[in-house]
Short mmCIF file of C-alpha atoms in Angstrom, two decimals:
data_model
loop_
_atom_site.label_atom_id
_atom_site.label_comp_id
_atom_site.label_asym_id
_atom_site.label_seq_id
_atom_site.Cartn_x
_atom_site.Cartn_y
_atom_site.Cartn_z
CA MET A 1367 206.42 100.41 69.58
CA PHE A 1368 206.92 99.00 66.08
CA LYS A 1369 204.96 95.88 67.03
CA ASN A 1370 202.00 98.02 68.11
CA LEU A 1371 202.28 100.09 64.94
CA ARG A 1372 202.28 96.99 62.75
CA GLU A 1373 199.26 95.60 64.65
CA TYR A 1374 197.43 98.89 64.13
CA LEU A 1375 198.17 99.04 60.41
CA ASN A 1376 197.14 95.42 59.95
CA SER A 1377 193.80 96.21 61.61
CA ILE A 1378 193.25 98.93 58.99
CA PHE A 1379 193.92 96.45 56.18
CA GLN A 1380 191.14 94.29 57.63
CA ARG A 1381 188.65 97.20 57.62
CA ASP A 1382 189.58 99.08 54.45
CA PRO A 1383 189.74 97.13 51.16
CA ALA A 1384 191.19 100.22 49.44
CA ALA A 1385 194.42 100.00 51.47
CA ARG A 1386 197.33 98.81 49.32
CA SER A 1387 200.50 99.07 51.41
CA MET A 1388 201.81 100.18 54.79
CA LEU A 1389 203.61 103.05 53.09
CA GLU A 1390 200.25 104.26 51.74
CA LEU A 1391 198.69 104.03 55.21
CA LEU A 1392 201.51 106.00 56.80
CA THR A 1393 201.62 108.74 54.17
CA ALA A 1394 198.12 109.12 52.70
CA TYR A 1395 195.63 108.29 55.46
CA PRO A 1396 194.51 111.36 57.45
CA GLY A 1397 192.90 109.15 60.10
CA VAL A 1398 196.32 107.64 60.89
CA HIS A 1399 197.92 111.09 61.09
CA ALA A 1400 195.14 112.47 63.29
CA LEU A 1401 195.43 109.57 65.73
CA ALA A 1402 199.23 109.90 65.95
CA LEU A 1403 198.95 113.61 66.73
CA HIS A 1404 196.21 112.90 69.26
CA ARG A 1405 198.37 110.38 71.12
CA LEU A 1406 201.00 113.08 71.59
CA SER A 1407 198.56 115.88 72.45
CA HIS A 1408 196.77 113.59 74.94
CA CYS A 1409 200.09 113.00 76.72
CA LEU A 1410 200.69 116.74 76.87
CA TRP A 1411 197.17 117.20 78.23
CA GLY A 1412 197.88 114.70 80.98
CA TRP A 1413 201.10 116.54 81.84
CA GLN A 1414 199.03 119.73 82.36
CA LEU A 1415 200.56 121.36 79.26
CA ARG A 1416 197.06 122.29 78.15
CA TRP A 1417 197.85 125.15 75.76
CA LEU A 1418 200.53 123.19 73.96
CA ALA A 1419 198.19 120.19 73.71
CA ARG A 1420 195.46 122.35 72.19
CA MET A 1421 197.84 123.88 69.67
CA LEU A 1422 198.99 120.43 68.57
CA SER A 1423 195.35 119.37 68.28
CA GLN A 1424 194.66 122.47 66.19
CA LEU A 1425 197.58 121.62 63.93
CA GLY A 1426 196.10 118.16 63.42
CA ARG A 1427 192.76 119.73 62.53
CA TRP A 1428 194.38 121.95 59.90
CA LEU A 1429 196.34 119.06 58.38
CA THR A 1430 193.67 116.34 58.41
CA GLY A 1431 190.23 117.96 58.76
CA ILE A 1432 189.72 115.84 61.89
CA GLU A 1433 189.20 117.54 65.24
CA ILE A 1434 190.02 115.46 68.32
CA HIS A 1435 190.16 117.20 71.68
CA PRO A 1436 193.34 116.33 73.59
CA GLY A 1437 191.26 115.25 76.58
CA ALA A 1438 189.44 112.51 74.67
CA LYS A 1439 190.36 108.94 75.67
CA ILE A 1440 190.88 106.59 72.72
CA GLY A 1441 191.61 102.85 72.84
CA LYS A 1442 193.67 100.58 70.63
CA ARG A 1443 193.34 100.12 66.85
CA PHE A 1444 191.04 103.12 66.41
CA PHE A 1445 190.42 103.85 62.73
CA ILE A 1446 188.87 106.89 61.06
CA ASP A 1447 188.08 106.14 57.41
CA HIS A 1448 188.36 109.19 55.09
CA GLY A 1449 188.01 111.36 58.18
CA MET A 1450 187.02 114.81 56.91
CA GLY A 1451 184.65 116.55 59.30
CA VAL A 1452 185.04 114.16 62.26
CA VAL A 1453 184.70 115.90 65.65
CA ILE A 1454 185.46 114.18 68.97
CA GLY A 1455 184.79 116.11 72.17
CA GLU A 1456 186.83 116.51 75.32
CA THR A 1457 185.15 113.94 77.56
CA ALA A 1458 184.52 111.34 74.84
CA GLU A 1459 185.78 107.81 75.56
CA ILE A 1460 186.38 105.31 72.78
CA GLY A 1461 187.12 101.60 73.22
CA ASP A 1462 189.26 99.23 71.17
CA ASP A 1463 188.78 98.43 67.47
CA VAL A 1464 186.30 101.27 66.89
CA THR A 1465 185.70 102.54 63.34
CA LEU A 1466 184.36 106.00 62.45
CA TYR A 1467 183.57 107.29 58.98
CA HIS A 1468 183.68 110.88 57.75
CA GLY A 1469 181.38 113.51 59.20
CA VAL A 1470 180.88 111.76 62.55
CA THR A 1471 180.37 113.92 65.64
CA LEU A 1472 180.82 112.74 69.22
CA GLY A 1473 179.38 115.88 70.76
CA GLY A 1474 178.14 117.33 74.02
CA THR A 1475 174.74 118.64 75.03
CA THR A 1476 175.60 120.86 77.99
CA TRP A 1477 177.93 123.74 78.85
CA ARG A 1478 178.63 122.43 82.34
CA LYS A 1479 182.14 121.12 83.05
CA GLU A 1480 181.26 117.48 83.52
CA LYS A 1481 181.08 114.27 81.51
CA ARG A 1482 179.15 115.55 78.48
CA HIS A 1483 180.34 113.44 75.53
CA PRO A 1484 179.59 109.83 74.51
CA THR A 1485 181.33 106.64 75.55
CA LEU A 1486 181.81 104.05 72.78
CA GLY A 1487 182.49 100.41 73.63
CA ASN A 1488 184.72 97.99 71.76
CA ASN A 1489 184.17 97.09 68.07
CA VAL A 1490 181.68 99.89 67.49
CA VAL A 1491 181.13 101.11 63.91
CA VAL A 1492 179.68 104.59 63.30
CA GLY A 1493 178.52 105.41 59.77
CA ALA A 1494 179.21 108.59 57.81
CA GLY A 1495 177.51 111.73 59.08
CA ALA A 1496 176.18 110.19 62.29
CA LYS A 1497 175.88 112.35 65.41
CA ILE A 1498 176.18 110.81 68.86
CA LEU A 1499 175.34 113.45 71.44
CA GLY A 1500 175.54 113.67 75.20
CA PRO A 1501 177.01 111.48 77.97
CA ILE A 1502 175.45 108.31 76.59
CA THR A 1503 176.93 104.85 76.16
CA VAL A 1504 177.12 102.88 72.93
CA GLY A 1505 177.62 99.22 73.83
CA ASP A 1506 180.20 96.80 72.46
CA ASN A 1507 179.72 95.63 68.84
CA ALA A 1508 176.97 98.21 68.22
CA ARG A 1509 176.39 99.79 64.80
CA VAL A 1510 175.21 103.35 64.15
CA GLY A 1511 173.78 103.97 60.68
CA SER A 1512 174.84 106.85 58.45
CA ASN A 1513 173.32 110.26 59.29
CA SER A 1514 171.65 108.92 62.44
CA VAL A 1515 171.30 111.16 65.48
CA VAL A 1516 171.75 109.17 68.68
CA VAL A 1517 170.77 110.76 72.01
CA LYS A 1518 170.03 107.65 74.09
CA ASP A 1519 172.08 104.68 75.25
CA VAL A 1520 172.59 101.92 72.68
CA PRO A 1521 172.64 98.28 73.90
CA ALA A 1522 175.57 96.05 73.06
CA GLY A 1523 175.28 94.45 69.62
CA ALA A 1524 172.38 96.69 68.55
CA THR A 1525 171.99 98.61 65.28
CA VAL A 1526 170.67 102.18 65.40
CA VAL A 1527 169.22 104.17 62.47
CA GLY A 1528 167.18 107.31 61.95
CA ILE A 1529 166.57 110.71 63.53
CA PRO A 1530 166.32 110.33 66.44
CA GLY A 1531 168.18 107.02 66.47
CA ARG A 1532 166.01 103.91 66.88
CA VAL A 1533 167.24 100.42 67.68
CA ILE A 1534 166.25 97.93 65.01
CA GLY A 1535 166.37 94.13 64.91
CA PRO A 1536 166.32 91.44 62.25
CA LYS A 1537 163.09 90.54 60.49
CA LYS A 1538 161.70 87.07 61.04
CA ALA A 1539 160.96 85.18 57.83
CA ASP A 1540 157.78 83.59 59.18
CA ALA A 1541 154.45 82.96 57.42
CA LYS A 1542 153.34 86.55 58.02
CA TYR A 1543 156.55 87.85 56.44
CA GLN A 1544 156.07 85.69 53.34
CA GLN A 1545 152.45 86.82 53.09
CA ARG A 1546 153.50 90.45 53.21
CA GLU A 1547 156.12 89.87 50.55
CA ALA A 1548 153.50 88.30 48.26
CA MET A 1549 151.09 91.20 48.76
CA ALA A 1550 153.85 93.75 48.23
CA LYS A 1551 154.77 92.03 44.97
CA LYS A 1552 151.12 91.99 43.88
CA ILE A 1553 150.66 95.74 44.31
CA GLY A 1554 154.10 96.60 43.00
CA PHE A 1555 155.51 97.93 46.26
CA ASP A 1556 158.77 97.08 47.99
CA ALA A 1557 159.17 98.80 51.36
CA TYR A 1558 162.19 100.99 50.57
CA GLY A 1559 164.07 98.03 49.09
CA GLN A 1560 164.99 96.97 52.59
CA SER A 1561 167.13 93.92 53.10
CA PRO A 1562 165.60 91.18 55.28
CA ASP A 1563 167.94 91.95 58.18
CA MET A 1564 167.38 95.72 58.26
CA PRO A 1565 163.77 96.52 59.16
CA ASP A 1566 162.49 100.02 59.82
CA PRO A 1567 159.61 101.27 62.03
CA VAL A 1568 157.95 102.94 59.04
CA ALA A 1569 158.29 99.74 57.02
CA HIS A 1570 156.70 97.86 59.92
CA ALA A 1571 153.67 100.16 59.76
CA ILE A 1572 153.40 99.49 56.04
CA ASP A 1573 153.67 95.77 56.76
CA LEU A 1574 150.53 96.08 58.88
CA ILE A 1575 148.75 97.82 56.00
CA LEU A 1576 149.77 94.99 53.69
CA ASP A 1577 148.39 92.48 56.20
CA HIS A 1578 145.08 94.33 56.19
CA MET A 1579 144.98 94.50 52.39
CA HIS A 1580 145.64 90.77 52.20
CA LEU A 1581 142.73 90.10 54.57
CA VAL A 1582 140.41 92.39 52.59
CA ASP A 1583 141.38 90.65 49.35
CA LYS A 1584 140.66 87.26 50.92
CA LYS A 1585 137.27 88.40 52.27
CA MET A 1586 136.28 89.81 48.87
CA LYS A 1587 136.95 86.46 47.24
CA ILE A 1588 134.83 84.67 49.89
CA ILE A 1589 131.92 87.09 49.37
CA SER A 1590 132.17 86.75 45.57
CA SER A 1591 132.08 82.94 45.83
CA ALA A 1592 129.09 83.00 48.23
CA LEU A 1593 127.07 85.32 45.97
CA GLU A 1594 127.71 83.17 42.91
CA LYS A 1595 126.38 80.12 44.77
CA THR A 1596 123.09 81.98 45.33
CA GLY A 1597 122.81 82.77 41.63
CA VAL A 1598 124.16 86.32 41.78
CA LYS A 1599 126.95 86.67 39.29
CA VAL A 1600 129.45 89.19 40.57
CA ASN A 1601 133.19 89.49 40.37
CA LEU A 1602 134.72 91.07 43.45
CA ASP A 1603 138.30 89.99 42.73
CA MET A 1604 140.72 92.88 43.14
CA PRO A 1605 142.36 93.98 39.87
CA GLU A 1606 146.10 93.82 39.43
CA LEU A 1607 147.66 97.23 40.12
CA GLU A 1608 149.83 98.46 37.28
CA VAL A 1609 151.00 101.91 36.28
CA ASN A 1610 148.34 102.15 33.57
CA ASN A 1611 145.66 101.04 36.02
CA LEU A 1612 146.71 103.72 38.50
CA GLU A 1613 146.54 106.44 35.86
CA ASP A 1614 143.40 105.30 34.05
CA PRO A 1615 141.51 102.30 35.54
CA PRO A 1616 139.55 100.24 33.00
CA ALA A 1617 135.77 100.69 32.68
CA SER A 1618 135.19 97.20 34.08
CA VAL A 1619 136.54 98.38 37.43
CA TYR A 1620 134.49 101.59 37.58
CA PRO A 1621 131.62 101.08 35.09
CA GLN A 1622 129.69 104.18 36.22
CA ARG A 1623 132.62 106.56 36.06
CA ASP A 1624 132.43 107.58 32.39
CA LYS A 1625 128.65 107.64 32.03
CA PRO A 1626 127.28 111.11 31.19
CA LYS A 1627 125.12 112.73 33.84
CA GLU A 1628 121.40 112.91 33.00
CA ASN A 1629 119.88 116.35 32.78
CA SER A 1630 117.40 117.01 35.59
#
């Protein structure tokens, strides 16, 4: 028993840099208290002492702000960080080394008495405020971003973000990627400050726009060069976009804009 407890507390030290001592974990971590009460209430549930199990679960909810149904199946080294507002439904199943943050819901989507809550694999991390709904499966080593709403199965090792949750993958730093970065820098736009390994479908659409803008800029330079060779002096180079340019473009860009209209 004490060996398992020490192993569990050590796993929390690995996942929470704020943890200082085992005494602190045992006395000041609501996630630890909620799990201990759930272990007992789950045993009572299995012994068909359903009312007593529910009352113990309710006591844990009052003390910790974490609601875990006694029927939920939870694996080893389960950690709830902060914990307030976490809800885990009756038929939820959670694997080993899973981490949940505050405000997470493992909820159901039907009133029928059947498997209606999610199944989480091993080493899953669910960010604050995320909702995982229905009898879906989240594969091993998956990540669910904060405030995401997941209603479909998540493959093992995948990362899910958004409402509804969408699986994302790492960006590839190829020539196209570098070209987009250069164009984004030119026009003063960074797609949501995204890190290279966390793309987004909306950012991908903007990437396509940047590709098009780059092609237009290139074509304009080719046309300008061709016209100058024929003796037509014209400058079709795109101006640099700055805040002042956006508010009040110079007359060289729009020479006809400020000319007064002639009376007819």
